[in-house]
PDB file of C-alpha atoms in Angstrom:
ATOM      1  CA  MET A   1     -19.084  -9.359 -29.483  1.00  0.00           C
ATOM      2  CA  LYS A   2     -19.828  -9.480 -33.199  1.00  0.00           C
ATOM      3  CA  MET A   3     -22.317  -6.635 -32.924  1.00  0.00           C
ATOM      4  CA  GLY A   4     -19.842  -4.695 -30.803  1.00  0.00           C
ATOM      5  CA  PHE A   5     -17.218  -4.945 -33.523  1.00  0.00           C
ATOM      6  CA  ILE A   6     -19.717  -3.966 -36.216  1.00  0.00           C
ATOM      7  CA  HIS A   7     -20.554  -0.839 -34.204  1.00  0.00           C
ATOM      8  CA  PHE A   8     -16.854  -0.052 -33.726  1.00  0.00           C
ATOM      9  CA  LYS A   9     -16.105  -0.553 -37.416  1.00  0.00           C
ATOM     10  CA  ARG A  10     -18.980   1.626 -38.569  1.00  0.00           C
ATOM     11  CA  GLU A  11     -18.863   4.393 -35.953  1.00  0.00           C
ATOM     12  CA  LYS A  12     -15.135   4.659 -35.200  1.00  0.00           C
ATOM     13  CA  TYR A  13     -12.831   2.835 -37.606  1.00  0.00           C
ATOM     14  CA  ASP A  14     -14.552   3.900 -40.827  1.00  0.00           C
ATOM     15  CA  LYS A  15     -15.039   7.469 -39.589  1.00  0.00           C
ATOM     16  CA  ASN A  16     -11.386   7.977 -38.613  1.00  0.00           C
ATOM     17  CA  PRO A  17      -9.325   6.655 -41.535  1.00  0.00           C
ATOM     18  CA  SER A  18      -6.401   9.026 -40.900  1.00  0.00           C
ATOM     19  CA  LEU A  19      -6.096   7.918 -37.254  1.00  0.00           C
ATOM     20  CA  TYR A  20      -6.069   4.217 -38.062  1.00  0.00           C
ATOM     21  CA  ALA A  21      -3.722   4.733 -40.981  1.00  0.00           C
ATOM     22  CA  GLU A  22      -1.309   6.445 -38.593  1.00  0.00           C
ATOM     23  CA  LEU A  23      -1.660   3.645 -36.049  1.00  0.00           C
ATOM     24  CA  ALA A  24      -0.905   1.114 -38.762  1.00  0.00           C
ATOM     25  CA  ARG A  25       2.532   2.712 -39.085  1.00  0.00           C
ATOM     26  CA  GLY A  26       3.295   2.394 -35.358  1.00  0.00           C
ATOM     27  CA  GLN A  27       2.469   3.609 -31.872  1.00  0.00           C
ATOM     28  CA  SER A  28       3.860   6.389 -29.708  1.00  0.00           C
ATOM     29  CA  PRO A  29       1.722   6.515 -26.549  1.00  0.00           C
ATOM     30  CA  LYS A  30       2.440   9.156 -23.933  1.00  0.00           C
ATOM     31  CA  PHE A  31       1.088   7.028 -21.083  1.00  0.00           C
ATOM     32  CA  MET A  32       1.707   3.627 -19.587  1.00  0.00           C
ATOM     33  CA  VAL A  33      -1.216   2.658 -17.377  1.00  0.00           C
ATOM     34  CA  PHE A  34      -1.429  -0.037 -14.710  1.00  0.00           C
ATOM     35  CA  ALA A  35      -5.077  -0.778 -13.998  1.00  0.00           C
ATOM     36  CA  CYS A  36      -7.111  -3.507 -12.383  1.00  0.00           C
ATOM     37  CA  SER A  37      -8.582  -6.386 -14.384  1.00  0.00           C
ATOM     38  CA  ASP A  38     -11.955  -5.561 -12.784  1.00  0.00           C
ATOM     39  CA  SER A  39     -14.586  -5.347 -15.532  1.00  0.00           C
ATOM     40  CA  ARG A  40     -15.980  -2.112 -14.060  1.00  0.00           C
ATOM     41  CA  VAL A  41     -12.870   0.021 -14.421  1.00  0.00           C
ATOM     42  CA  CYS A  42     -11.697   0.044 -18.053  1.00  0.00           C
ATOM     43  CA  PRO A  43      -9.225   2.975 -18.280  1.00  0.00           C
ATOM     44  CA  SER A  44     -10.049   3.741 -21.904  1.00  0.00           C
ATOM     45  CA  HIS A  45     -13.703   4.120 -20.972  1.00  0.00           C
ATOM     46  CA  VAL A  46     -13.166   6.051 -17.724  1.00  0.00           C
ATOM     47  CA  LEU A  47     -10.406   8.387 -18.951  1.00  0.00           C
ATOM     48  CA  ASP A  48     -11.417   8.544 -22.608  1.00  0.00           C
ATOM     49  CA  PHE A  49      -8.093   7.289 -23.931  1.00  0.00           C
ATOM     50  CA  GLN A  50      -8.127   7.002 -27.702  1.00  0.00           C
ATOM     51  CA  PRO A  51      -6.334   4.240 -29.641  1.00  0.00           C
ATOM     52  CA  GLY A  52      -2.595   4.815 -29.518  1.00  0.00           C
ATOM     53  CA  GLU A  53      -2.631   7.061 -26.434  1.00  0.00           C
ATOM     54  CA  ALA A  54      -1.998   4.560 -23.613  1.00  0.00           C
ATOM     55  CA  PHE A  55       0.040   1.365 -23.288  1.00  0.00           C
ATOM     56  CA  MET A  56      -1.813  -0.695 -20.704  1.00  0.00           C
ATOM     57  CA  VAL A  57      -1.163  -3.483 -18.237  1.00  0.00           C
ATOM     58  CA  ARG A  58      -4.138  -4.852 -16.318  1.00  0.00           C
ATOM     59  CA  ASN A  59      -3.894  -7.316 -13.468  1.00  0.00           C
ATOM     60  CA  ILE A  60      -5.448  -8.176 -10.119  1.00  0.00           C
ATOM     61  CA  ALA A  61      -5.579  -4.990  -8.007  1.00  0.00           C
ATOM     62  CA  ASN A  62      -3.441  -2.948 -10.448  1.00  0.00           C
ATOM     63  CA  MET A  63      -0.200  -3.906  -8.701  1.00  0.00           C
ATOM     64  CA  VAL A  64       3.378  -3.330  -9.789  1.00  0.00           C
ATOM     65  CA  PRO A  65       5.868  -5.778  -8.286  1.00  0.00           C
ATOM     66  CA  ALA A  66       9.435  -4.808  -7.479  1.00  0.00           C
ATOM     67  CA  TYR A  67      12.113  -5.578 -10.072  1.00  0.00           C
ATOM     68  CA  ASP A  68      12.514  -9.353 -10.384  1.00  0.00           C
ATOM     69  CA  LYS A  69      13.826 -10.875 -13.624  1.00  0.00           C
ATOM     70  CA  ILE A  70      12.541 -14.352 -12.776  1.00  0.00           C
ATOM     71  CA  ARG A  71       9.327 -14.112 -10.789  1.00  0.00           C
ATOM     72  CA  TYR A  72       7.731 -11.094 -12.459  1.00  0.00           C
ATOM     73  CA  SER A  73       9.439 -10.960 -15.834  1.00  0.00           C
ATOM     74  CA  GLY A  74       6.153 -10.318 -17.646  1.00  0.00           C
ATOM     75  CA  VAL A  75       5.556  -7.050 -15.803  1.00  0.00           C
ATOM     76  CA  GLY A  76       9.220  -6.117 -16.134  1.00  0.00           C
ATOM     77  CA  ALA A  77       9.113  -6.696 -19.884  1.00  0.00           C
ATOM     78  CA  ALA A  78       6.074  -4.424 -20.228  1.00  0.00           C
ATOM     79  CA  ILE A  79       7.706  -1.618 -18.228  1.00  0.00           C
ATOM     80  CA  GLU A  80      10.995  -1.969 -20.088  1.00  0.00           C
ATOM     81  CA  TYR A  81       9.255  -1.885 -23.465  1.00  0.00           C
ATOM     82  CA  ALA A  82       7.142   1.128 -22.522  1.00  0.00           C
ATOM     83  CA  VAL A  83      10.028   3.157 -21.116  1.00  0.00           C
ATOM     84  CA  LEU A  84      12.929   2.234 -23.410  1.00  0.00           C
ATOM     85  CA  HIS A  85      11.199   1.516 -26.715  1.00  0.00           C
ATOM     86  CA  LEU A  86       7.926   3.421 -26.705  1.00  0.00           C
ATOM     87  CA  LYS A  87       9.447   6.175 -24.574  1.00  0.00           C
ATOM     88  CA  VAL A  88       6.262   6.920 -22.653  1.00  0.00           C
ATOM     89  CA  GLU A  89       6.312  10.132 -20.651  1.00  0.00           C
ATOM     90  CA  ASN A  90       4.071   9.025 -17.796  1.00  0.00           C
ATOM     91  CA  ILE A  91       3.471   5.826 -15.860  1.00  0.00           C
ATOM     92  CA  VAL A  92       0.139   5.920 -14.053  1.00  0.00           C
ATOM     93  CA  VAL A  93      -1.032   3.354 -11.494  1.00  0.00           C
ATOM     94  CA  ILE A  94      -4.801   3.532 -11.024  1.00  0.00           C
ATOM     95  CA  GLY A  95      -6.604   1.993  -8.076  1.00  0.00           C
ATOM     96  CA  HIS A  96     -10.366   1.853  -7.648  1.00  0.00           C
ATOM     97  CA  SER A  97     -13.204   1.520  -5.181  1.00  0.00           C
ATOM     98  CA  ARG A  98     -14.477  -1.854  -3.933  1.00  0.00           C
ATOM     99  CA  CYS A  99     -11.468  -3.736  -5.286  1.00  0.00           C
ATOM    100  CA  GLY A 100     -11.756  -7.467  -4.694  1.00  0.00           C
ATOM    101  CA  GLY A 101      -8.010  -7.935  -4.867  1.00  0.00           C
ATOM    102  CA  ILE A 102      -7.433  -5.422  -2.083  1.00  0.00           C
ATOM    103  CA  GLU A 103     -10.182  -6.997  -0.019  1.00  0.00           C
ATOM    104  CA  GLY A 104      -8.400 -10.303  -0.506  1.00  0.00           C
ATOM    105  CA  LEU A 105      -5.119  -8.786   0.637  1.00  0.00           C
ATOM    106  CA  MET A 106      -6.735  -7.312   3.741  1.00  0.00           C
ATOM    107  CA  SER A 107      -8.354 -10.684   4.498  1.00  0.00           C
ATOM    108  CA  ILE A 108      -5.168 -12.761   4.500  1.00  0.00           C
ATOM    109  CA  PRO A 109      -4.712 -14.164   8.042  1.00  0.00           C
ATOM    110  CA  ASP A 110      -1.882 -12.767  10.111  1.00  0.00           C
ATOM    111  CA  ASP A 111      -0.189 -16.163  10.052  1.00  0.00           C
ATOM    112  CA  GLY A 112       0.184 -15.790   6.281  1.00  0.00           C
ATOM    113  CA  SER A 113      -1.783 -18.926   5.435  1.00  0.00           C
ATOM    114  CA  THR A 114      -3.379 -18.946   1.997  1.00  0.00           C
ATOM    115  CA  SER A 115      -6.180 -20.831   0.270  1.00  0.00           C
ATOM    116  CA  THR A 116      -5.496 -20.038  -3.400  1.00  0.00           C
ATOM    117  CA  ASP A 117      -2.766 -21.041  -5.833  1.00  0.00           C
ATOM    118  CA  PHE A 118      -2.048 -17.590  -7.250  1.00  0.00           C
ATOM    119  CA  ILE A 119      -4.266 -14.785  -5.963  1.00  0.00           C
ATOM    120  CA  GLU A 120      -3.017 -14.348  -2.415  1.00  0.00           C
ATOM    121  CA  ASP A 121       0.605 -14.734  -3.450  1.00  0.00           C
ATOM    122  CA  TRP A 122       0.121 -11.989  -6.051  1.00  0.00           C
ATOM    123  CA  VAL A 123      -1.699  -9.447  -3.875  1.00  0.00           C
ATOM    124  CA  GLN A 124       0.966  -9.716  -1.170  1.00  0.00           C
ATOM    125  CA  ILE A 125       3.079  -7.563  -3.487  1.00  0.00           C
ATOM    126  CA  CYS A 126       1.350  -4.725  -1.634  1.00  0.00           C
ATOM    127  CA  LEU A 127       1.618  -6.234   1.840  1.00  0.00           C
ATOM    128  CA  PRO A 128       3.323  -3.031   3.138  1.00  0.00           C
ATOM    129  CA  ALA A 129       0.106  -1.152   2.310  1.00  0.00           C
ATOM    130  CA  LYS A 130      -1.940  -3.562   4.397  1.00  0.00           C
ATOM    131  CA  GLU A 131       0.477  -3.299   7.307  1.00  0.00           C
ATOM    132  CA  LYS A 132       0.371   0.502   7.240  1.00  0.00           C
ATOM    133  CA  VAL A 133      -3.425   0.611   7.029  1.00  0.00           C
ATOM    134  CA  LYS A 134      -3.828  -1.901   9.859  1.00  0.00           C
ATOM    135  CA  ILE A 135      -1.854   0.468  12.095  1.00  0.00           C
ATOM    136  CA  GLU A 136      -3.235   3.826  10.974  1.00  0.00           C
ATOM    137  CA  TYR A 137      -6.855   2.693  10.590  1.00  0.00           C
ATOM    138  CA  ALA A 138      -6.973   0.146  13.407  1.00  0.00           C
ATOM    139  CA  SER A 139     -10.145   1.645  14.884  1.00  0.00           C
ATOM    140  CA  GLN A 140     -11.980   1.809  11.570  1.00  0.00           C
ATOM    141  CA  PRO A 141     -14.368  -0.849  10.256  1.00  0.00           C
ATOM    142  CA  PHE A 142     -13.102  -3.312   7.654  1.00  0.00           C
ATOM    143  CA  PRO A 143     -14.683  -1.569   4.601  1.00  0.00           C
ATOM    144  CA  GLU A 144     -12.951   1.706   5.501  1.00  0.00           C
ATOM    145  CA  GLN A 145      -9.659  -0.136   5.944  1.00  0.00           C
ATOM    146  CA  CYS A 146     -10.055  -1.666   2.486  1.00  0.00           C
ATOM    147  CA  ALA A 147     -10.812   1.752   0.970  1.00  0.00           C
ATOM    148  CA  ALA A 148      -7.669   3.190   2.552  1.00  0.00           C
ATOM    149  CA  CYS A 149      -5.625   0.235   1.338  1.00  0.00           C
ATOM    150  CA  GLU A 150      -6.888   0.706  -2.221  1.00  0.00           C
ATOM    151  CA  LYS A 151      -5.053   4.036  -2.313  1.00  0.00           C
ATOM    152  CA  GLU A 152      -2.057   3.012  -0.216  1.00  0.00           C
ATOM    153  CA  ALA A 153      -1.412   0.034  -2.497  1.00  0.00           C
ATOM    154  CA  VAL A 154      -1.071   2.473  -5.390  1.00  0.00           C
ATOM    155  CA  ASN A 155       1.701   4.251  -3.474  1.00  0.00           C
ATOM    156  CA  VAL A 156       3.452   0.928  -2.816  1.00  0.00           C
ATOM    157  CA  SER A 157       3.346   0.184  -6.539  1.00  0.00           C
ATOM    158  CA  LEU A 158       4.756   3.635  -7.312  1.00  0.00           C
ATOM    159  CA  GLY A 159       7.590   2.889  -4.907  1.00  0.00           C
ATOM    160  CA  ASN A 160       8.173  -0.484  -6.560  1.00  0.00           C
ATOM    161  CA  LEU A 161       8.554   1.236  -9.919  1.00  0.00           C
ATOM    162  CA  LEU A 162      11.653   2.926  -8.501  1.00  0.00           C
ATOM    163  CA  THR A 163      13.369  -0.484  -8.313  1.00  0.00           C
ATOM    164  CA  TYR A 164      13.541  -0.609 -12.129  1.00  0.00           C
ATOM    165  CA  PRO A 165      16.825   0.995 -13.273  1.00  0.00           C
ATOM    166  CA  PHE A 166      15.375   2.386 -16.509  1.00  0.00           C
ATOM    167  CA  VAL A 167      12.502   3.986 -14.590  1.00  0.00           C
ATOM    168  CA  ARG A 168      14.897   5.663 -12.171  1.00  0.00           C
ATOM    169  CA  GLU A 169      17.012   6.863 -15.083  1.00  0.00           C
ATOM    170  CA  GLY A 170      13.966   8.385 -16.756  1.00  0.00           C
ATOM    171  CA  LEU A 171      13.014  10.174 -13.550  1.00  0.00           C
ATOM    172  CA  VAL A 172      16.503  11.536 -13.042  1.00  0.00           C
ATOM    173  CA  ARG A 173      16.592  12.788 -16.635  1.00  0.00           C
ATOM    174  CA  LYS A 174      13.060  14.186 -16.256  1.00  0.00           C
ATOM    175  CA  THR A 175      11.842  12.304 -19.315  1.00  0.00           C
ATOM    176  CA  LEU A 176       9.445  10.258 -17.195  1.00  0.00           C
ATOM    177  CA  ALA A 177       6.883  11.022 -14.481  1.00  0.00           C
ATOM    178  CA  LEU A 178       5.082   8.680 -12.082  1.00  0.00           C
ATOM    179  CA  LYS A 179       1.484   9.297 -11.060  1.00  0.00           C
ATOM    180  CA  GLY A 180      -1.067   7.585  -8.875  1.00  0.00           C
ATOM    181  CA  GLY A 181      -4.786   7.611  -9.556  1.00  0.00           C
ATOM    182  CA  TYR A 182      -7.953   6.413  -7.852  1.00  0.00           C
ATOM    183  CA  TYR A 183     -11.303   5.915  -9.530  1.00  0.00           C
ATOM    184  CA  ASN A 184     -14.326   5.747  -7.247  1.00  0.00           C
ATOM    185  CA  PHE A 185     -17.135   4.329  -9.346  1.00  0.00           C
ATOM    186  CA  VAL A 186     -19.548   4.553  -6.415  1.00  0.00           C
ATOM    187  CA  LYS A 187     -19.194   8.347  -6.173  1.00  0.00           C
ATOM    188  CA  GLY A 188     -18.192   8.965  -9.782  1.00  0.00           C
ATOM    189  CA  SER A 189     -14.919  10.695  -8.845  1.00  0.00           C
ATOM    190  CA  PHE A 190     -11.267  10.463  -9.836  1.00  0.00           C
ATOM    191  CA  GLU A 191      -8.157  11.488  -7.896  1.00  0.00           C
ATOM    192  CA  LEU A 192      -4.697  11.984  -9.349  1.00  0.00           C
ATOM    193  CA  TRP A 193      -1.435  12.538  -7.489  1.00  0.00           C
ATOM    194  CA  GLY A 194       2.227  12.683  -8.396  1.00  0.00           C
ATOM    195  CA  LEU A 195       5.491  11.241  -7.208  1.00  0.00           C
ATOM    196  CA  GLU A 196       8.494  13.544  -7.342  1.00  0.00           C
ATOM    197  CA  PHE A 197      11.984  12.099  -7.551  1.00  0.00           C
ATOM    198  CA  GLY A 198      15.325  13.676  -6.641  1.00  0.00           C
ATOM    199  CA  PHE A 199      18.205  14.248  -9.017  1.00  0.00           C
ATOM    200  CA  SER A 200      19.992  11.127  -7.814  1.00  0.00           C
ATOM    201  CA  PRO A 201      18.744   7.531  -7.563  1.00  0.00           C
ATOM    202  CA  LEU A 202      19.849   7.673  -3.939  1.00  0.00           C
ATOM    203  CA  TYR A 203      17.418  10.453  -3.068  1.00  0.00           C
ATOM    204  CA  PRO A 204      14.055   9.557  -1.575  1.00  0.00           C
ATOM    205  CA  CYS A 205      10.795  10.053  -3.401  1.00  0.00           C
ATOM    206  CA  GLU A 206       7.995  12.348  -2.320  1.00  0.00           C
ATOM    207  CA  ILE A 207       4.326  11.601  -2.891  1.00  0.00           C
ATOM    208  CA  HIS A 208       2.196  14.688  -3.483  1.00  0.00           C
ATOM    209  CA  GLN A 209      -1.344  15.222  -2.261  1.00  0.00           C
ATOM    210  CA  PRO A 210      -4.128  14.109  -4.623  1.00  0.00           C
ATOM    211  CA  LEU A 211      -5.890  16.364  -7.077  1.00  0.00           C
ATOM    212  CA  TYR A 212      -9.622  15.681  -7.019  1.00  0.00           C
ATOM    213  CA  ILE A 213     -11.465  15.606 -10.325  1.00  0.00           C
TER     214      ILE A 213
END
């Protein structure tokens, strides 16, 4: 770690004094990113975000829970801060290949029994994704089901973002956009898709087809 910081200080910090002087005065990121805690999928590394460009939340399986002031106040606080104070223009939820959290979700017994204190309770945020995949991919082997769920869970999280009043308001005013992403580190590919929202909070959302990069 010490050598890593020395490299950063010499090659980045000392060579970009104007950037770090600007960051010392404050931040104004355009993106809020939800990404997995998995050590293989750092968004700054994969998408080349520079300091100050993305406000990030990382957790197991990059999930966004529905609005809940008690149970998930930490996530709610991050979204509220990003939208109302930093005024980000995009919220991006990024899933990835071979996600252990999604595999854990897909492995939960149908009777709902659990063997962990926190993990299984957390990943069940995206239980609707598992249920959909189990129906639509019933004939597929388990690895293919997990791969499908990795993307479907992103869509569930995008839907959960709509339960936050300040997110809906930003969408209605067109000051905020929601996007889903999927990084496949096995194939070295990235997909990005959007979620369009009607002019009223009562209108349904529409998830667009992915753009392959």
